[in-house]
mmCIF file of C-alpha atoms and ligand atoms in Angstrom:
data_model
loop_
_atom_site.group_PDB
_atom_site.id
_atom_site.type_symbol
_atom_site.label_atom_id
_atom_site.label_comp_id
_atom_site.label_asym_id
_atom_site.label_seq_id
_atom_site.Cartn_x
_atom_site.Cartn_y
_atom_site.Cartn_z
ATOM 1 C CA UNK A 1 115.377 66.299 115.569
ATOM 2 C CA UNK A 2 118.048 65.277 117.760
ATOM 3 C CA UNK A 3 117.536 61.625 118.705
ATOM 4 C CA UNK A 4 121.220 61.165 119.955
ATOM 5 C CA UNK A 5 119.702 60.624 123.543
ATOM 6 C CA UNK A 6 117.098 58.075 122.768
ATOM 7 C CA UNK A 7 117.903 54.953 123.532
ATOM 8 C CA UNK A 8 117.585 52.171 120.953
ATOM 9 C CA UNK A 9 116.502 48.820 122.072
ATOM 10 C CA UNK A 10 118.051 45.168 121.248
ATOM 11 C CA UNK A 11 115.950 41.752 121.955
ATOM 12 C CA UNK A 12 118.272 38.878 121.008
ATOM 13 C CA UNK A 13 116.368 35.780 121.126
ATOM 14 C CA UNK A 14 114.155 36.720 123.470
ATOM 15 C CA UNK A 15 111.386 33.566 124.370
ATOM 16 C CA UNK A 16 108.241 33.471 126.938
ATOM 17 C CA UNK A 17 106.743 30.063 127.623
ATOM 18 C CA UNK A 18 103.705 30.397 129.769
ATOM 19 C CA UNK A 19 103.348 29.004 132.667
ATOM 20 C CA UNK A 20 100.600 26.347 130.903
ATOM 21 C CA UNK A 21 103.121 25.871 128.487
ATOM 22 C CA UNK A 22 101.773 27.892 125.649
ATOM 23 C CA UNK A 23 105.089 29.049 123.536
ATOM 24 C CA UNK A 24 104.183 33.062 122.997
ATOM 25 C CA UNK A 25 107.735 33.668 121.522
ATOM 26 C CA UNK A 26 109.949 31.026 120.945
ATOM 27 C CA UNK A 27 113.091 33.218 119.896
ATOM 28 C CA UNK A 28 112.582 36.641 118.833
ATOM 29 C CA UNK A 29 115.687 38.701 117.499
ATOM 30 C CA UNK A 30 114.612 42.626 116.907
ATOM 31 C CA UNK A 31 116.473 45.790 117.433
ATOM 32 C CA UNK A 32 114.458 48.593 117.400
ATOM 33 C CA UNK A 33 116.605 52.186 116.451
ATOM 34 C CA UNK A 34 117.000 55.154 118.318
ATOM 35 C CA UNK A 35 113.611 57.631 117.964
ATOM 36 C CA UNK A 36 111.724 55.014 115.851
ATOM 37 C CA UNK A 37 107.955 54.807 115.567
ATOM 38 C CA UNK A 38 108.438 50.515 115.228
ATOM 39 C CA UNK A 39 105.053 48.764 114.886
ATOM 40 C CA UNK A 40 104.192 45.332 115.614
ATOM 41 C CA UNK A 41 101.942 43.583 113.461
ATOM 42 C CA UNK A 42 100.395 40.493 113.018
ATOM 43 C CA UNK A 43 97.240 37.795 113.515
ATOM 44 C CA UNK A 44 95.415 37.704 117.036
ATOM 45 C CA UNK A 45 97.654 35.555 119.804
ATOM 46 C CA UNK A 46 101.352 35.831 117.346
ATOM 47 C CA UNK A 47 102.544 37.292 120.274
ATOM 48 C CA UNK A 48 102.815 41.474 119.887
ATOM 49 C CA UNK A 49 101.506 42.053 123.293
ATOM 50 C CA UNK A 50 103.872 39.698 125.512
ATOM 51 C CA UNK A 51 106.772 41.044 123.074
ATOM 52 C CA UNK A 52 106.066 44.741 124.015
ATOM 53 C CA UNK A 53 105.578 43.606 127.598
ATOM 54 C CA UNK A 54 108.259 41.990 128.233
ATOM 55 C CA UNK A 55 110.423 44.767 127.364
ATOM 56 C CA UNK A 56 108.936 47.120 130.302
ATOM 57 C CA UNK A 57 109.110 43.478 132.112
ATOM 58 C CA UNK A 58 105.212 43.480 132.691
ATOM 59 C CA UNK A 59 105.685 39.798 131.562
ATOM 60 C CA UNK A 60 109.054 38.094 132.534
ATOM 61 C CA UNK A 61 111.074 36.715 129.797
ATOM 62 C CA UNK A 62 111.652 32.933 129.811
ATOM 63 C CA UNK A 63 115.233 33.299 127.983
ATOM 64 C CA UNK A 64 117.230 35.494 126.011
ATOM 65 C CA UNK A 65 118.396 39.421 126.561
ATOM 66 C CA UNK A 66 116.635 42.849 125.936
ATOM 67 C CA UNK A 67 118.788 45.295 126.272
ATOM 68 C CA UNK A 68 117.328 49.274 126.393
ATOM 69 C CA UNK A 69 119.860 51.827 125.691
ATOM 70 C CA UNK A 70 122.584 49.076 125.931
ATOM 71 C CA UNK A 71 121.427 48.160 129.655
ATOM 72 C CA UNK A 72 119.751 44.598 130.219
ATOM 73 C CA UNK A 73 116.511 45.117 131.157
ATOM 74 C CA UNK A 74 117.118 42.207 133.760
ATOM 75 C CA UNK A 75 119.592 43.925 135.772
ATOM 76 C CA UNK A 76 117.306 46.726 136.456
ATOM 77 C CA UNK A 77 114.438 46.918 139.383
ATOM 78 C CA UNK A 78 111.370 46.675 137.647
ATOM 79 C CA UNK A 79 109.803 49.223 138.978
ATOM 80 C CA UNK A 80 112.457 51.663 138.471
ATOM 81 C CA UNK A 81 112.507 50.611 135.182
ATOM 82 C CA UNK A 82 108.646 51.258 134.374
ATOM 83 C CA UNK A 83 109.145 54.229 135.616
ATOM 84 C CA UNK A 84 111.703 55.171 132.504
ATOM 85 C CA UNK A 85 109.232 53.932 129.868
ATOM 86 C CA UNK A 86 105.542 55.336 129.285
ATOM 87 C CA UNK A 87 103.147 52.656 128.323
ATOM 88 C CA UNK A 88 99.401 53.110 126.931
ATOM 89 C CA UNK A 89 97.341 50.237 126.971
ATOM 90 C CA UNK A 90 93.698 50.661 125.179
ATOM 91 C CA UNK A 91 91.491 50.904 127.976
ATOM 92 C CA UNK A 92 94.332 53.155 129.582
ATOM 93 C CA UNK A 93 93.464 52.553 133.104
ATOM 94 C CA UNK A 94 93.497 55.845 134.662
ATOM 95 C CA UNK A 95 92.725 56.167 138.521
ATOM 96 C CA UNK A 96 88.794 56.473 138.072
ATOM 97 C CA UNK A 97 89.216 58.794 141.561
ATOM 98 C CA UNK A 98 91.674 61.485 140.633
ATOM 99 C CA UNK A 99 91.073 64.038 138.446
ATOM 100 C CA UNK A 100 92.608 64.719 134.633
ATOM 101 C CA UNK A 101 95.352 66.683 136.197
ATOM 102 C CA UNK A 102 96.575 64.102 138.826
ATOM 103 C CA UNK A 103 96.481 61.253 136.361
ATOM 104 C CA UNK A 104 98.956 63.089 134.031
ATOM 105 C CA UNK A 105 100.876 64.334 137.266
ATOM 106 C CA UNK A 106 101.268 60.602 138.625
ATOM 107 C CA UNK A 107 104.402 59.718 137.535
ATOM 108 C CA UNK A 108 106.006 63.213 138.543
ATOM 109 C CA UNK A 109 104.606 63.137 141.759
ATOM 110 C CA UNK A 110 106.392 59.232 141.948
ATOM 111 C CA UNK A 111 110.107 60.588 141.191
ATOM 112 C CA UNK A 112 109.290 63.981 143.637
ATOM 113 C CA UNK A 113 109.444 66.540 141.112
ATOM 114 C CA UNK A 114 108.784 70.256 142.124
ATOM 115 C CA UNK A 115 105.063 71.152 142.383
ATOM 116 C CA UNK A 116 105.152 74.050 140.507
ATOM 117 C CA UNK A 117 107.697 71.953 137.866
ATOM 118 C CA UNK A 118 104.587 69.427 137.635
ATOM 119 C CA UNK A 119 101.735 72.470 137.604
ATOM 120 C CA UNK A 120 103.355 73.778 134.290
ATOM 121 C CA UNK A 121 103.890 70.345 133.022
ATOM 122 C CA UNK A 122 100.900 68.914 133.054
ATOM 123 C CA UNK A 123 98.903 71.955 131.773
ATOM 124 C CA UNK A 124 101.608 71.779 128.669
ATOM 125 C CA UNK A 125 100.489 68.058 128.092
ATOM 126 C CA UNK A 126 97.019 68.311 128.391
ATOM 127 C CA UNK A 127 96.892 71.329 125.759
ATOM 128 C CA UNK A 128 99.047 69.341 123.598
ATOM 129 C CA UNK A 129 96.818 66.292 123.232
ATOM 130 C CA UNK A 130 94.004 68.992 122.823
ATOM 131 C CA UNK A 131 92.290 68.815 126.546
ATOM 132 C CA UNK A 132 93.035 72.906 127.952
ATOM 133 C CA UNK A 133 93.235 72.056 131.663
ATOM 134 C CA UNK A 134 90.894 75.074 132.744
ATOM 135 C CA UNK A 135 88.100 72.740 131.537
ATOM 136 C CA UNK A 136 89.704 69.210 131.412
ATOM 137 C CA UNK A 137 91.954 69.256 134.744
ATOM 138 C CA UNK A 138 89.625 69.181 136.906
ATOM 139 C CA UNK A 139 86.940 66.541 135.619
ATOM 140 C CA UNK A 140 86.680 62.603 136.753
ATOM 141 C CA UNK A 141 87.945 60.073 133.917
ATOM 142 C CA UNK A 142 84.127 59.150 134.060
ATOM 143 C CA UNK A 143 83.065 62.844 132.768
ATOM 144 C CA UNK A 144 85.133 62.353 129.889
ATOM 145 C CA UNK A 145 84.368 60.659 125.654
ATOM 146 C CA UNK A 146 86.466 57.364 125.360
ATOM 147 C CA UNK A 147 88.785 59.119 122.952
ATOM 148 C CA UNK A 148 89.499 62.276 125.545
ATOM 149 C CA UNK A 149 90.337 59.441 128.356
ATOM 150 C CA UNK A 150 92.718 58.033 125.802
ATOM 151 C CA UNK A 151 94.326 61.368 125.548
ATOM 152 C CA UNK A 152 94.527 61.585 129.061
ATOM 153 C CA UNK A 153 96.637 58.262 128.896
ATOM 154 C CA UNK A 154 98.948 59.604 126.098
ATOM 155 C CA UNK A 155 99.489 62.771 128.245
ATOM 156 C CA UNK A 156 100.228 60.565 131.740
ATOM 157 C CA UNK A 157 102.427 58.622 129.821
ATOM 158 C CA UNK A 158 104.516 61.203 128.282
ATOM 159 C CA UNK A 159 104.538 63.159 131.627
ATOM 160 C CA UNK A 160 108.308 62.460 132.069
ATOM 161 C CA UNK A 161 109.382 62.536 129.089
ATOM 162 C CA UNK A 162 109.832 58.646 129.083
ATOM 163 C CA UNK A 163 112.754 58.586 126.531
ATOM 164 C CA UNK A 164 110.749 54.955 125.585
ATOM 165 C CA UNK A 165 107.187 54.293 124.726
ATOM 166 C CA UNK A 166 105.432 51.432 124.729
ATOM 167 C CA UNK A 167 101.776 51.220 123.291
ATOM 168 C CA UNK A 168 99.306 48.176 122.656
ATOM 169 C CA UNK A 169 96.665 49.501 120.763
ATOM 170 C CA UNK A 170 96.543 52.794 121.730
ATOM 171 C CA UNK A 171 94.016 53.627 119.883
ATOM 172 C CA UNK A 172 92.035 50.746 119.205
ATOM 173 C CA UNK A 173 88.768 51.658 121.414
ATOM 174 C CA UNK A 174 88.333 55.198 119.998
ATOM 175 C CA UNK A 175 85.926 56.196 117.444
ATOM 176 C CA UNK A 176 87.618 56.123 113.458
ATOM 177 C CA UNK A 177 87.374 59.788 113.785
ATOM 178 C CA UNK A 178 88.123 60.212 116.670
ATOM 179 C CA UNK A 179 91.447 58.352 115.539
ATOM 180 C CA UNK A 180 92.366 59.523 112.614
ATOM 181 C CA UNK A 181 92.907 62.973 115.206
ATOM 182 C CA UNK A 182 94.366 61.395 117.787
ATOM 183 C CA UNK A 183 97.004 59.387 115.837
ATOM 184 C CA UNK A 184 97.929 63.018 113.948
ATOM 185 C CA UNK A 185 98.694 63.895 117.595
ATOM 186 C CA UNK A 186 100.687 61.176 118.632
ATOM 187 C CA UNK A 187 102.829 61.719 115.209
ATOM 188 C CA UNK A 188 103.519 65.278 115.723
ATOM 189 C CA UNK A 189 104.542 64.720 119.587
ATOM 190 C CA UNK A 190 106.579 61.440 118.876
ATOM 191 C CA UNK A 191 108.521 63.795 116.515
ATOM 192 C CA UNK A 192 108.651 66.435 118.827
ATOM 193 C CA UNK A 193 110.119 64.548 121.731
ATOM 194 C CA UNK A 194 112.383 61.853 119.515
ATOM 195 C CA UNK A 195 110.834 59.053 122.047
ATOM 196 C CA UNK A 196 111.570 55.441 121.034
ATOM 197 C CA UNK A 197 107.874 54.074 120.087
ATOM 198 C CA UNK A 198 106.976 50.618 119.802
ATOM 199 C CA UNK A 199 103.664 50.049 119.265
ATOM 200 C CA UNK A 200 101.391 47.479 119.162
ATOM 201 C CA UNK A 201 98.147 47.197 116.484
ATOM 202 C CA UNK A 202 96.381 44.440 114.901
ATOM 203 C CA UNK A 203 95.711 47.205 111.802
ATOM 204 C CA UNK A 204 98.471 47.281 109.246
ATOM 205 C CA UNK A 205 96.727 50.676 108.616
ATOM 206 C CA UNK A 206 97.616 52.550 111.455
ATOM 207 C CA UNK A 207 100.657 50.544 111.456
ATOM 208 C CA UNK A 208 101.430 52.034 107.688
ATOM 209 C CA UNK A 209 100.085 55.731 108.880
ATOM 210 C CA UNK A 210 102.573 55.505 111.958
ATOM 211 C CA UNK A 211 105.237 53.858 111.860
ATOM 212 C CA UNK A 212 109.087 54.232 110.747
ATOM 213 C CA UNK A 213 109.137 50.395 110.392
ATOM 214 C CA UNK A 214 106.693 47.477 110.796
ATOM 215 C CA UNK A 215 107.690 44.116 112.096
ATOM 216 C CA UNK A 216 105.207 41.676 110.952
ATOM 217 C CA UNK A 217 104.938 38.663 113.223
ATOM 218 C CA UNK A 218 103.566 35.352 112.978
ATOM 219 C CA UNK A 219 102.614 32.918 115.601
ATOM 220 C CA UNK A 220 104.669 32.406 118.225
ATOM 221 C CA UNK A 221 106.227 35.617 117.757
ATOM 222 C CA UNK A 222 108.268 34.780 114.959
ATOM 223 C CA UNK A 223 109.423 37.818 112.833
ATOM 224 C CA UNK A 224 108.388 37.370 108.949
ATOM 225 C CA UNK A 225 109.210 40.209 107.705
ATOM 226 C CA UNK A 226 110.861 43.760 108.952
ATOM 227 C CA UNK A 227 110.809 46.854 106.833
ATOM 228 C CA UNK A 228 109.781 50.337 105.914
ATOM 229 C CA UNK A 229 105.542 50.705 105.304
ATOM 230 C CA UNK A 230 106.790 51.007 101.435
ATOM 231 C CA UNK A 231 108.919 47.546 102.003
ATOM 232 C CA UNK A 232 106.130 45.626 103.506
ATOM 233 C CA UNK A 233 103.283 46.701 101.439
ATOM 234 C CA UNK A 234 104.895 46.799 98.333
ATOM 235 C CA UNK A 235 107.353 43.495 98.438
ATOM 236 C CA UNK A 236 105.915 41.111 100.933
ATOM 237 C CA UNK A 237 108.291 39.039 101.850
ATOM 238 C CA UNK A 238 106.216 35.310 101.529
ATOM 239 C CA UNK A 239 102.901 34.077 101.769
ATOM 240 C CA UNK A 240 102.262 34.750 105.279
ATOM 241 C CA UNK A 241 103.215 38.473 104.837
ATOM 242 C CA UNK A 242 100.962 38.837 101.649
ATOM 243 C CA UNK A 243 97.817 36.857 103.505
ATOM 244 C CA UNK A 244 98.044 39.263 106.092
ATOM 245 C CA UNK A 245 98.198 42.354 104.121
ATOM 246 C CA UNK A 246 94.923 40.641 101.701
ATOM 247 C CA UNK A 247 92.787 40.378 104.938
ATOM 248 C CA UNK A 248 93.107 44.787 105.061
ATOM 249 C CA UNK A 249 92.115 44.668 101.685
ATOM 250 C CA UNK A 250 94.207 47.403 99.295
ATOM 251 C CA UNK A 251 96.723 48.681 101.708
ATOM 252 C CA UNK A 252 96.680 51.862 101.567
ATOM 253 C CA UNK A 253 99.940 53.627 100.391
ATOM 254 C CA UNK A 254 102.184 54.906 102.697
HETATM 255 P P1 ADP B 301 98.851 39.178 120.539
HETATM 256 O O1 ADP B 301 99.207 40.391 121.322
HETATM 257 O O2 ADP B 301 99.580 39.070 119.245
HETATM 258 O O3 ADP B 301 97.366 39.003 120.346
HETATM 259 P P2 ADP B 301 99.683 37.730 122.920
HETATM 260 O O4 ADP B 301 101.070 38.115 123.158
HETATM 261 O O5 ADP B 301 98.621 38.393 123.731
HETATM 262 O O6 ADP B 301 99.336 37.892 121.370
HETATM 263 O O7 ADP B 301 99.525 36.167 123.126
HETATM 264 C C1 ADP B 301 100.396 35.229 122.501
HETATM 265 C C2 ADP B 301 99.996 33.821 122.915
HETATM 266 O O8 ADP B 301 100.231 33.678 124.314
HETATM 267 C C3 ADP B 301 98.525 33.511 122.708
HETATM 268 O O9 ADP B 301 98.414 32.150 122.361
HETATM 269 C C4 ADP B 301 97.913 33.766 124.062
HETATM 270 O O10 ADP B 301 96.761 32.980 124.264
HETATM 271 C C5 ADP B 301 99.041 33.342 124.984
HETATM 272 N N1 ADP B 301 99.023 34.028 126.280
HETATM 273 C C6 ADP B 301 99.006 35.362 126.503
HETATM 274 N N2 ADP B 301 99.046 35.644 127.816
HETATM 275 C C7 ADP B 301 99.089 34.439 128.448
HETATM 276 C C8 ADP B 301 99.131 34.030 129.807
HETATM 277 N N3 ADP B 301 99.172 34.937 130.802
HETATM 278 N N4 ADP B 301 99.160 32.704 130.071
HETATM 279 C C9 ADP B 301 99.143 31.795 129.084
HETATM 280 N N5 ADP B 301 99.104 32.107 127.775
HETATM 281 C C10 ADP B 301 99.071 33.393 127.461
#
């Protein structure tokens, strides 16, 4: 896989106060390599989700620099810069009016690309994340299982090719089957594309089953331990780290 391409992304004591005051991440260094699958772990309210969102700039740093690719996310137009990084939230939010096959074509259609260019593109997504678009393409997000909208989200997000991914518990609202599949089909296209993944989940499991590395956080965003799924389950690195992994029971090995 050649990852040469991917960017690689650098926080450097990176902070967001709230506007009520409430100190999500009080300085958070992190530098998350070229084509990794990096998960973010931790308790309820450490932080994971304004971390991940402040790198797509959905929530507006209060100090420090995060840097994609080498470029400071703060010189760019935010908009531009969504555009450059797929994000999948867990109740994906697709437009409940357009069909399968505009959702995944919305970002295309955004940066102008050639009909037929999107036509070809989208069909390839959808039968990738297991949704042929003879049947799937033309249905309403509301004719579809809770796990095949979540696909849907996968596909939009990918459309592009967003050399960056950003997801927040993907696959949190899908059933454990339902899952198990749908996190086999994130792997295989994650390694297919070499995209930059960090991703957000509360489950140490899926964090084990997915990721290159897992950044376990604590509250306020502060980074207890960073390592390989063998590193973290096998040689906690304190209390916190071990507590965490006890709640999940017998971690499973990686
Ligand atoms: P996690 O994703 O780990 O559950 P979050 O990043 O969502 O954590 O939240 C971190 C902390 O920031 C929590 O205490 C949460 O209540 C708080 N928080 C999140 N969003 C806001 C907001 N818009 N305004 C004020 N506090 C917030």
């Amino acid at each position: 896989m050649d990852t040469s391409a991917t960017p690689g992304i650098e926080l450097a004591g990176v902070r967001k106060i709230y506007a009520d005051g409430t100190a999500a991440v009080e300085s958070l260094d992190l530098r998350v390599r070229s084509g990794e699958v990096l998960a973010l772990v931790g308790p309820s309210g450490c932080g994971k989700s304004t971390t991940l969102r402040m790198i797509n700039r959905l929530v507006e740093p209060s100090g420090g620099v995060i840097s994609v690719d080498g470029v400071d996310v703060m010189g760019q137009d935010p908009v531009e810069l969504r555009r450059g990084i797929g994000y999948v939230i867990q109740h994906v939010g697709l437009f409940p009016h357009r069909t399968v096959s505009q959702n995944v074509a919305t970002v295309p259609r955004l940066l102008k690309w050639d009909r037929a260019d999107i036509a070809v593109r989208v069909a390839e997504l959808l039968d990738l994340v297991g949704l042929p678009e003879a049947t799937y393409g033309p249905r309403y997000p509301h004719e579809l299982s809770g796990g095949e909208r979540q696909r849907v989200g996968v596909a939009r997000a990918l459309a592009v090719r967003p050399p960056v991914l950003l997801m927040d518990e993907p696959f949190g609202a899908v059933d454990p089957q339902g899952r198990r599949r749908l996190q086999r089909e994130f792997q295989a296209l994650q390694r297919e594309l070499g995209t930059t993944v960090v991703m957000v989940t509360h489950d140490i499991r899926e964090a084990v089953l997915l990721a290159d590395r897992i950044a376990v956080l604590s509250r306020g965003g502060v980074l207890e331990q960073l390592g390989t799924p063998e590193e973290v389950t096998e040689a906690p690195a304190n209390a916190f780290v071990a507590d965490f992994l006890a709640d999940f029971g017998e971690a499973p090995a990686a």
